Each structure stands twice: as structure tokens, then as C-alpha cells.
PDB file of C-alpha atoms in Angstrom:
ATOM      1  CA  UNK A   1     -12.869   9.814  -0.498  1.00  0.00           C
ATOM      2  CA  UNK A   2      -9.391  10.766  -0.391  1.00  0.00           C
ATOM      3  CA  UNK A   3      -7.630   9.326  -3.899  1.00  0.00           C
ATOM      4  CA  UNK A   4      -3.692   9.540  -4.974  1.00  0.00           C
ATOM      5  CA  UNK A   5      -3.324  10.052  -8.586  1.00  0.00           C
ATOM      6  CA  UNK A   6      -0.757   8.000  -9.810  1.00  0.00           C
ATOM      7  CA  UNK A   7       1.198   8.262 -13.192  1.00  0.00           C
ATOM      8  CA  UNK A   8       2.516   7.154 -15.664  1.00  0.00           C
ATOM      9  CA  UNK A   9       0.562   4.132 -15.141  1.00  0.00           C
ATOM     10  CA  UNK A  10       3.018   1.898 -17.184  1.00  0.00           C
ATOM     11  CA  UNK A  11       6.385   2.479 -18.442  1.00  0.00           C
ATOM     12  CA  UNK A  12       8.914   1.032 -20.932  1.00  0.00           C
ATOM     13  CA  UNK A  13      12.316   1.564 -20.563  1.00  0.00           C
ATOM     14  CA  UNK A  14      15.824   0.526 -21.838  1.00  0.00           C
ATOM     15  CA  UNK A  15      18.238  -1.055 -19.106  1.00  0.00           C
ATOM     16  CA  UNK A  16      20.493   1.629 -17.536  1.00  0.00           C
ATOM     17  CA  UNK A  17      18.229   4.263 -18.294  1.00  0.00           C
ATOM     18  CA  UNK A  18      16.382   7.008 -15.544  1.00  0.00           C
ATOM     19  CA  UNK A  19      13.027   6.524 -14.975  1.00  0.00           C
ATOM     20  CA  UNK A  20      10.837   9.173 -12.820  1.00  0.00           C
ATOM     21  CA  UNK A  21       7.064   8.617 -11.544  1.00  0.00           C
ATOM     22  CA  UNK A  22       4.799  10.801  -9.539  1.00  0.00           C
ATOM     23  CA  UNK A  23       1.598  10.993  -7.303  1.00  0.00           C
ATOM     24  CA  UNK A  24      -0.972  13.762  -6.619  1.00  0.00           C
ATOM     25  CA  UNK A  25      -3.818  14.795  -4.335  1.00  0.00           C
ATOM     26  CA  UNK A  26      -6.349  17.047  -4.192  1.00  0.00           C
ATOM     27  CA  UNK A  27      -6.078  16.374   0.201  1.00  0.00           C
ATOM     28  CA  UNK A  28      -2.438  17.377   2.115  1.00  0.00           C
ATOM     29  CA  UNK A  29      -1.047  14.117   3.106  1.00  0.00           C
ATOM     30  CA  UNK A  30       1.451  13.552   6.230  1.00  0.00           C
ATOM     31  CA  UNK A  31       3.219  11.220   5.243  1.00  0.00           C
ATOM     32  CA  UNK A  32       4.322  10.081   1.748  1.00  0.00           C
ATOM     33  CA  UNK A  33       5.808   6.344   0.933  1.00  0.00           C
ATOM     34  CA  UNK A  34       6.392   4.220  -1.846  1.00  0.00           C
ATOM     35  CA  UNK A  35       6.358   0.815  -2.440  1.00  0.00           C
ATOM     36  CA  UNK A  36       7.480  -1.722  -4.694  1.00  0.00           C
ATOM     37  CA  UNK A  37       4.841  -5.027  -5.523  1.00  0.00           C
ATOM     38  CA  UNK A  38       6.608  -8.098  -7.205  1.00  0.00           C
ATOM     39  CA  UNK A  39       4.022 -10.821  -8.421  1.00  0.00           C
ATOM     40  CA  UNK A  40       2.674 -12.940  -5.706  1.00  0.00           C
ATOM     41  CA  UNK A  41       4.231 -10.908  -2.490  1.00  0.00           C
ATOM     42  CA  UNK A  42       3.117  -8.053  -0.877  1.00  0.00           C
ATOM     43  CA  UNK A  43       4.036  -4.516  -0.986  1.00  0.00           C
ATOM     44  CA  UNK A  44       7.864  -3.651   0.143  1.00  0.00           C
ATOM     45  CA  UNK A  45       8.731  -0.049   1.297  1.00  0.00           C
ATOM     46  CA  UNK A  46      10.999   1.786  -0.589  1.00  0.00           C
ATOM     47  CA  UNK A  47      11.290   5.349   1.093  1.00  0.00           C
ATOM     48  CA  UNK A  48       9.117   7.007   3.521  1.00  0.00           C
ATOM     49  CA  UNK A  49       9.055  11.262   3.544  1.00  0.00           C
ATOM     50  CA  UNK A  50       7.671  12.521   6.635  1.00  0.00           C
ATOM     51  CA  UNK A  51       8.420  16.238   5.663  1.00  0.00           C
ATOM     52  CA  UNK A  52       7.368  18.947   3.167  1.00  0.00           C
ATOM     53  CA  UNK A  53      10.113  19.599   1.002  1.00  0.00           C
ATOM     54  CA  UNK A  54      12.010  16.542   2.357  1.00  0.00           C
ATOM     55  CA  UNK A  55      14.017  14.692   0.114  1.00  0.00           C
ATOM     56  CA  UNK A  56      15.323  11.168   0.503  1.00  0.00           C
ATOM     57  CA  UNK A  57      17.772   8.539  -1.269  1.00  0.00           C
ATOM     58  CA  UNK A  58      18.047   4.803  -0.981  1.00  0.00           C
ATOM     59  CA  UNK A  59      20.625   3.559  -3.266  1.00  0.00           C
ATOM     60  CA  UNK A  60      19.535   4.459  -6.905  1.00  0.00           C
ATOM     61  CA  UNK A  61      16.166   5.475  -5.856  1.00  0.00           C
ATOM     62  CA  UNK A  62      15.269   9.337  -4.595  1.00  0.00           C
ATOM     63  CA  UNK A  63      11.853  10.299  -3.660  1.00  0.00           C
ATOM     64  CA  UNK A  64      11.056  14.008  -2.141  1.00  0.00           C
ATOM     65  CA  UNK A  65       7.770  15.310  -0.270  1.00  0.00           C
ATOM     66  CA  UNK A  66       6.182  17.780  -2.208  1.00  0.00           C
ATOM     67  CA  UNK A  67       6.313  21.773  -0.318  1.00  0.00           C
ATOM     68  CA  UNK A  68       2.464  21.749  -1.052  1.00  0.00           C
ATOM     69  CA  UNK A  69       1.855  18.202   0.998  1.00  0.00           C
ATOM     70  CA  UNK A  70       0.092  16.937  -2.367  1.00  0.00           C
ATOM     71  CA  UNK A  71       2.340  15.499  -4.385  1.00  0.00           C
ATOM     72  CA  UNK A  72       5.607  13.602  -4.471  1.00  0.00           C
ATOM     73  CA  UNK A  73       7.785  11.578  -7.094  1.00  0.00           C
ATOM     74  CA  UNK A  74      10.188   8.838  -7.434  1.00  0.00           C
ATOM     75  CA  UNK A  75      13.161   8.883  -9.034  1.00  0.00           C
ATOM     76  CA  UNK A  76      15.316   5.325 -10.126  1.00  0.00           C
ATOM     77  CA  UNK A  77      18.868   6.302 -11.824  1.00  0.00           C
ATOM     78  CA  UNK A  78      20.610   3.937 -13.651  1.00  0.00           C
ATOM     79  CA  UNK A  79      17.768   0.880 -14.398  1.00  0.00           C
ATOM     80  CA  UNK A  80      18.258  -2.855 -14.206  1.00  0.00           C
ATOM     81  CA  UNK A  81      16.401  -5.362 -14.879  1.00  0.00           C
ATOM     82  CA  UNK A  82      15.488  -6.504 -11.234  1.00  0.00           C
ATOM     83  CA  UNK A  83      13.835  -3.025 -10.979  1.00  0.00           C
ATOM     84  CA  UNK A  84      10.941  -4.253 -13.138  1.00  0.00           C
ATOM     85  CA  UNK A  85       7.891  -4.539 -11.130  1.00  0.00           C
ATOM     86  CA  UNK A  86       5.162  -1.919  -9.696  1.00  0.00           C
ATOM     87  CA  UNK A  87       5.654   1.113  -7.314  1.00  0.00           C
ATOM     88  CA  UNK A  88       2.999   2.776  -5.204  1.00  0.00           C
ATOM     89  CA  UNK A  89       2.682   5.580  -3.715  1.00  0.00           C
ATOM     90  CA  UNK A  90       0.849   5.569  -0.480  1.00  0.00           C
ATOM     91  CA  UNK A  91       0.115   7.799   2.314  1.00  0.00           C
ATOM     92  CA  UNK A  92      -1.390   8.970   5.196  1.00  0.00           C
ATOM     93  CA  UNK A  93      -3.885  12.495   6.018  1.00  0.00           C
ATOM     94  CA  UNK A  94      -3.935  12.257   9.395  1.00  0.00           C
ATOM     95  CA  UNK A  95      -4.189   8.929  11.400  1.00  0.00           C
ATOM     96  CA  UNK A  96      -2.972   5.986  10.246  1.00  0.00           C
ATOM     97  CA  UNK A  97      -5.302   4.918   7.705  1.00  0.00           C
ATOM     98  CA  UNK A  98      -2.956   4.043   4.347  1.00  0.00           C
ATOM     99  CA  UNK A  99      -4.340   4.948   0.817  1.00  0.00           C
ATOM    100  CA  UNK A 100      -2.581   3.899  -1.746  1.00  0.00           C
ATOM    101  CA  UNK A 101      -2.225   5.138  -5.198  1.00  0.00           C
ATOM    102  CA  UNK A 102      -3.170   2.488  -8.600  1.00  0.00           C
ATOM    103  CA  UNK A 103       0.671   1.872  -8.745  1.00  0.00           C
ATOM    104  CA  UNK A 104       3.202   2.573 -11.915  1.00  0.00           C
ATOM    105  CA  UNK A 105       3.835  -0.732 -14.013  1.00  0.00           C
ATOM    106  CA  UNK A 106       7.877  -1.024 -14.852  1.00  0.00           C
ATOM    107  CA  UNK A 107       9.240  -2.827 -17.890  1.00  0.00           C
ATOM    108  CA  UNK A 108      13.193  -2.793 -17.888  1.00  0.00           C
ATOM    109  CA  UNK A 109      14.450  -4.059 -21.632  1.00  0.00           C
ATOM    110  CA  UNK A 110      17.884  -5.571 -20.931  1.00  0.00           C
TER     111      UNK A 110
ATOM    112  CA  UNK B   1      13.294 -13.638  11.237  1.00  0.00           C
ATOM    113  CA  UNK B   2      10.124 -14.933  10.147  1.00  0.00           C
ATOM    114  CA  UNK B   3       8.083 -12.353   8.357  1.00  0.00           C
ATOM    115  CA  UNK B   4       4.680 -11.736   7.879  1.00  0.00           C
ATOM    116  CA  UNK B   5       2.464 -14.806   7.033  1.00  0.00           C
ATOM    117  CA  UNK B   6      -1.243 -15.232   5.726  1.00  0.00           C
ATOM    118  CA  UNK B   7      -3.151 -18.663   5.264  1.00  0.00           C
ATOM    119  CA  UNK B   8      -4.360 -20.124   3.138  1.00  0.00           C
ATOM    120  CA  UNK B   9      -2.497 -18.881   0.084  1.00  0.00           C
ATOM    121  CA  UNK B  10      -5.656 -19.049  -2.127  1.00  0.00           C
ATOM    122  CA  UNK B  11      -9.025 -19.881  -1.329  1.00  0.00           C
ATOM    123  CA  UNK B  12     -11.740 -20.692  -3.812  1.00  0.00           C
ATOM    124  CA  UNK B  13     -15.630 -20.915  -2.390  1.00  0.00           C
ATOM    125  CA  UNK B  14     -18.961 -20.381  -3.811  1.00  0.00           C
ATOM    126  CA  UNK B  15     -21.058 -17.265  -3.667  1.00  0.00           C
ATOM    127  CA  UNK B  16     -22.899 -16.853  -0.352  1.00  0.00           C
ATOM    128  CA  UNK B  17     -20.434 -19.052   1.616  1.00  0.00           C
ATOM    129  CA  UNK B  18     -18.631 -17.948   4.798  1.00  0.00           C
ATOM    130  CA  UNK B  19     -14.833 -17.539   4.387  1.00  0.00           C
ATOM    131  CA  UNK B  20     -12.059 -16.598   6.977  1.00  0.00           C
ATOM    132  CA  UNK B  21      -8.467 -15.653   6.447  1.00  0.00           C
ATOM    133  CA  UNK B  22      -5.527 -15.590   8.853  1.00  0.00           C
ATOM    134  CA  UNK B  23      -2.706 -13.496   9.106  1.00  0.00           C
ATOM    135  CA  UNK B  24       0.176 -14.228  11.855  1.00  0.00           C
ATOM    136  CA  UNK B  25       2.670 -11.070  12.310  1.00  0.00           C
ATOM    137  CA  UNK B  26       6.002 -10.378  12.993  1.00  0.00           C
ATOM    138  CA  UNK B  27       6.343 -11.526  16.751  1.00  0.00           C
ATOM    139  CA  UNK B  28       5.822  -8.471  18.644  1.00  0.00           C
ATOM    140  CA  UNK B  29       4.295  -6.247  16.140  1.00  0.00           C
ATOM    141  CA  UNK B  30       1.539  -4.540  18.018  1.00  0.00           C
ATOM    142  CA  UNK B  31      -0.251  -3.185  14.915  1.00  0.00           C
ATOM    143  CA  UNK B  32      -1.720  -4.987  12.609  1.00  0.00           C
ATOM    144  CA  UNK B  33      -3.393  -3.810   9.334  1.00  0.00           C
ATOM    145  CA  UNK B  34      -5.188  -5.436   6.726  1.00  0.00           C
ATOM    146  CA  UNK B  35      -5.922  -4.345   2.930  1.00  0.00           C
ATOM    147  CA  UNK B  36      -7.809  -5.793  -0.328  1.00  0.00           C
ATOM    148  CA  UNK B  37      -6.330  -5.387  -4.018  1.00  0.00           C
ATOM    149  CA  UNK B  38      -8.280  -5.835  -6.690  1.00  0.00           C
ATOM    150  CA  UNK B  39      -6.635  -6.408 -10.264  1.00  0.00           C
ATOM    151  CA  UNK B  40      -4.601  -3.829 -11.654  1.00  0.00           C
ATOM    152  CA  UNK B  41      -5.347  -1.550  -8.587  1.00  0.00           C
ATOM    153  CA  UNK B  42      -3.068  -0.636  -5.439  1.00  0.00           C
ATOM    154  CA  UNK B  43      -3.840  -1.932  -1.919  1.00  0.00           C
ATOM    155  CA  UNK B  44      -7.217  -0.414  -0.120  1.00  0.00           C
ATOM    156  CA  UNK B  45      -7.393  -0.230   3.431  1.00  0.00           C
ATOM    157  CA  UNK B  46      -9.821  -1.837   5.197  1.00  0.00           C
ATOM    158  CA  UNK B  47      -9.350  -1.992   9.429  1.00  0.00           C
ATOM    159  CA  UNK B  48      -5.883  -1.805  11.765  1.00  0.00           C
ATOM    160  CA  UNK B  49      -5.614  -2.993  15.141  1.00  0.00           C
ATOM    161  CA  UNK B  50      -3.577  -1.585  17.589  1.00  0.00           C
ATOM    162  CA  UNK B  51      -3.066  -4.468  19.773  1.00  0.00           C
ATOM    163  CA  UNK B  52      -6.530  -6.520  20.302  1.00  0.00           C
ATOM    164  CA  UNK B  53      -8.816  -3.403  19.366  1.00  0.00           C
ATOM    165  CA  UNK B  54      -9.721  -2.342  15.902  1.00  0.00           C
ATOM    166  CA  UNK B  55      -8.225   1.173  15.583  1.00  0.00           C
ATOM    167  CA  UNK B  56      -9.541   2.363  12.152  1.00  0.00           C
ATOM    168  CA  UNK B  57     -12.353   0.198  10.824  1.00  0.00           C
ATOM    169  CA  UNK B  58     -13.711   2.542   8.406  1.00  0.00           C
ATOM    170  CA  UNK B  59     -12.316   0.661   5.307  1.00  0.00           C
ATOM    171  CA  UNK B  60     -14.736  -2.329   5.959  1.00  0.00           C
ATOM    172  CA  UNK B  61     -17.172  -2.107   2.828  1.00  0.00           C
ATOM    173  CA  UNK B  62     -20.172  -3.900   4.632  1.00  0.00           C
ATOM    174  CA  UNK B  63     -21.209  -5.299   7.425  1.00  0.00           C
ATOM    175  CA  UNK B  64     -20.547  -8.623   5.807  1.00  0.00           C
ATOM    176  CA  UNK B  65     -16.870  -8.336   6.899  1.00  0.00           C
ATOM    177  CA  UNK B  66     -15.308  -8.342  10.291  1.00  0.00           C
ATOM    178  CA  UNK B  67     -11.973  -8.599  11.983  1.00  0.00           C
ATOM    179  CA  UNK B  68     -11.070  -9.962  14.980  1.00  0.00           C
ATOM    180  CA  UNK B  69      -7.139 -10.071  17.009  1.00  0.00           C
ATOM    181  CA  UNK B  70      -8.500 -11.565  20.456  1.00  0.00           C
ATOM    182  CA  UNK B  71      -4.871 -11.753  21.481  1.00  0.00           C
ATOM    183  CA  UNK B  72      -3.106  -9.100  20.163  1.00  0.00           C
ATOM    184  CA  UNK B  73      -1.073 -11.202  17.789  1.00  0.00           C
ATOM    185  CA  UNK B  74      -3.061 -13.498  15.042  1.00  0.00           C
ATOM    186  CA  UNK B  75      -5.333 -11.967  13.011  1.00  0.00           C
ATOM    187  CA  UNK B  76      -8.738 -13.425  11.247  1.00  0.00           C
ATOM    188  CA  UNK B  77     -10.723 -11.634   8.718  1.00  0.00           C
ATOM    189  CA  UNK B  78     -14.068 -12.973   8.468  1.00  0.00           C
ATOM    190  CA  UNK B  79     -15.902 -12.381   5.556  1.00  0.00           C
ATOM    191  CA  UNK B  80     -20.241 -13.725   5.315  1.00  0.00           C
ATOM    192  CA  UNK B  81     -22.782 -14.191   2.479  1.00  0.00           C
ATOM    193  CA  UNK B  82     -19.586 -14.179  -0.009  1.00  0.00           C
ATOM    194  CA  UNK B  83     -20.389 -11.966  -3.236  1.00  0.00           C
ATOM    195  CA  UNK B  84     -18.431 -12.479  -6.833  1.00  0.00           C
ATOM    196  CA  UNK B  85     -17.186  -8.785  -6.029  1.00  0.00           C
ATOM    197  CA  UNK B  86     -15.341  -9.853  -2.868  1.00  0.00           C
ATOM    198  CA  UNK B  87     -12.732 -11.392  -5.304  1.00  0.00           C
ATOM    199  CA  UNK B  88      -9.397 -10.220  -4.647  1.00  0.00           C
ATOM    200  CA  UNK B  89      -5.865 -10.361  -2.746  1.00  0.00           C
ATOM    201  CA  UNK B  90      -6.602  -9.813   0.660  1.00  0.00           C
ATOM    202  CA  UNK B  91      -3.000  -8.613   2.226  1.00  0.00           C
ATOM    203  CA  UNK B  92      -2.212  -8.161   5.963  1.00  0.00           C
ATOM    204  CA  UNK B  93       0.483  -5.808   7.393  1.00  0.00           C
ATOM    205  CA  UNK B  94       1.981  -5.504  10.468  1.00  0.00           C
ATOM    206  CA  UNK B  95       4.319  -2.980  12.272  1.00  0.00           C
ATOM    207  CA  UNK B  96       6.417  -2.993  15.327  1.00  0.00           C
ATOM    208  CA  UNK B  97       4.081   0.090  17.009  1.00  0.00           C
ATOM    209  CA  UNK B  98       1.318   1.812  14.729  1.00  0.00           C
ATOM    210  CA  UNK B  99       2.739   4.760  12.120  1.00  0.00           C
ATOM    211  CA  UNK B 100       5.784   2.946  11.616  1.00  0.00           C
ATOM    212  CA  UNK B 101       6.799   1.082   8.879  1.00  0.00           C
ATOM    213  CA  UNK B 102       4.352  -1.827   7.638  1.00  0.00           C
ATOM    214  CA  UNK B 103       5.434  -5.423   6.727  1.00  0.00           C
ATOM    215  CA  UNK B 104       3.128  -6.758   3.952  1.00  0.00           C
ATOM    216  CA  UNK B 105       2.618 -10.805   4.141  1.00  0.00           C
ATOM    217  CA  UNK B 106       1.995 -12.196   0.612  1.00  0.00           C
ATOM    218  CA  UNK B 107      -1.760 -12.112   0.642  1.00  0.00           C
ATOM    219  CA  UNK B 108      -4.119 -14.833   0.662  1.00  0.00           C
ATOM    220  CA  UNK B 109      -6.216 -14.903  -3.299  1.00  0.00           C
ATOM    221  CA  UNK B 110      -9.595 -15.421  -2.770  1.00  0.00           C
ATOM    222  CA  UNK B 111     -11.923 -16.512  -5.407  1.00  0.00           C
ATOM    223  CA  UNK B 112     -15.920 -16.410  -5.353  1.00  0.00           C
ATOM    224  CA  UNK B 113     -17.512 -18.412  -8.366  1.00  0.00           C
TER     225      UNK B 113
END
């Protein structure tokens, strides 16, 4: 089935510093979004990319579509610690059916 | 506004038991989604509604589980003959009209001994 590779799967990180994560398929994907997952709550969306090549900020966090439709990364300037938590990156092929990637695990060291 | 909800919270039951879980959406959300995570690993789809019809079953492992919206609003995932595998966070979405963005409730935990 379709699967989004999803790395690093953890990372360590001084407060204030830039942290960048990415996702790839081997299947073109529509639609890319990502997500952040604190403990005990559901999934909340960060940024959603509807177009090759687009790129998109929310505050300290920029994502971008990748021009092949396989891939695309998140960016987070300037960490704190309330950034700690996991991100996914999800998407869509063609429907509405979501797959979602094994998420990145972020540790923020104040 | 009151957000997604899911009930119960956690539910423990024995292997081979019958189980069902409720979500309630976002008052007029007309899609409804519903995933399962499993430790350390992101959420995997399992069925959507649009309105009271299931849109995009194809995620449902087995016939074991089913999903029913009668009304277009509440949501009940039914899930028979539990197995130990069926262990995980079982997390409903909705969204105001399908392809748009997806409110996640907190997930009902459900535990098969």
C-alpha cells in the first residue's frame, strides 16, 4: 500500500535552535499536511500544501510541497520548549483517504 | 465551540468481546473520519463518511469492524470477536465538508487482555 517515509524519527535539540524534518513516497500525493500529536489528544494541523512547489509559513513553522509530488519537509526556526511533541506528515493520492507518515519525535532542551 | 469528542476515554474488555466506540463531531461537520494508532506509529485510516454513507471503507482490516452514522452526525465504531491486536487509540475526525481540514477528537484507548 501506499507508505510516507518519515525521518528523522526522533530528534534532540537545544532551545532556540532550527530543526528541519521530511517525508517521502514512492506514490505522487495531492495533498501534503502536517500535524502535530501532544500526549493524550489527537492530531492538530499545522500546514496544509495543496501545490507542487508550494511553499507555506505559519508563524515559525514553513513546510513546502515537493515539485516531484513525493516529498515535502518541515521547517521550525527558532525552538521552544512548547514545540516538543510529534509531527506527521500526512496526505492524500487521490480521494480523501489520509495516510499518515510514523511521525518525528521532538525533544526541546531548555 | 465544542470540538470533537469520543467516549469512553479508555475501554478495557476481554478477548472475543464486542466493543463500540462513539465519536460526536463538530455540529455541522458533514464528514466524518475515523483512524487507529498503534504505539509509536502515526494514525491509519480506516472508513469516512460523508454524511450518513461510508465514503471510503477500505481501511477496515476485517470484517470484524463496522461503522455506522445513521444520522449524519454521531458516529459508532463497532468492533466483534475482539483480538489482543485490536489494541490501540482509536481517533475520530471530522470536517466541515470532506477534503477540508480534519478535527481530531482525543481518541478513545482501547485495551484487549
Amino acid at each position: 500500500g501506499q507508505q510516507l517515509n518519515q525521518s528523522p524519527q526522533s530528534m534532540f535539540i537545544q532551545e532556540g535552535e532550527d530543526v528541519s524534518m521530511n517525508c517521502t513516497s514512492s506514490s505522487i500525493f495531492n495533498t501534503w499536511l502536517w500535524y502535530k500529536q501532544d500526549p493524550g489528544e489527537g492530531p492538530v494541523l499545522l500546514i496544509a500544501l495543496y501545490k507542487a512547489g508550494e511553499l507555506t509559513s505559519n508563524g515559525r513553522l514553513t513546510a513546502q510541497f515537493g515539485i516531484t509530488r513525493k516529498d515535502s519537509f518541515l521547517n521550525i526556526s527558532a525552538s521552544i520548549p512548547s514545540d516538543v511533541g510529534i509531527y506527521f506528515c500526512a496526505g492524500h493520492t487521490g480521494g480523501f483517504k489520509t495516510i499518515f507518515g510514523a511521525g518525528t519525535r521532538l525533544f526541546v532542551k531548555a | 465551540g465544542a470540538g470533537v469528542s469520543q467516549t469512553p476515554s479508555n475501554k478495557v474488555t476481554e478477548k472475543g468481546k464486542y466493543v463500540e466506540l462513539r465519536c460526536d463531531p463538530i455540529s455541522g461537520h458533514t464528514a466524518l473520519y475515523w483512524y487507529r494508532q498503534s504505539l509509536g506509529q502515526g494514525p491509519e485510516f480506516l472508513i469516512y463518511f460523508q454524511g450518513t454513507g461510508a465514503a471510503d471503507d477500505s481501511g477496515l482490516p476485517n470484517d470484524r469492524f463496522f461503522a455506522v452514522r445513521p444520522e449524519g452526525s454521531v458516529s459508532t465504531l463497532k468492533i466483534q470477536r475482539t483480538e489482543r491486536g485490536d489494541s490501540a487509540v482509536y481517533l475520530c475526525a471530522s470536517s466541515p465538508v470532506t477534503g477540508t481540514e480534519q478535527f481530531f477528537g482525543p481518541g478513545t484507548r482501547l485495551t484487549v487482555l
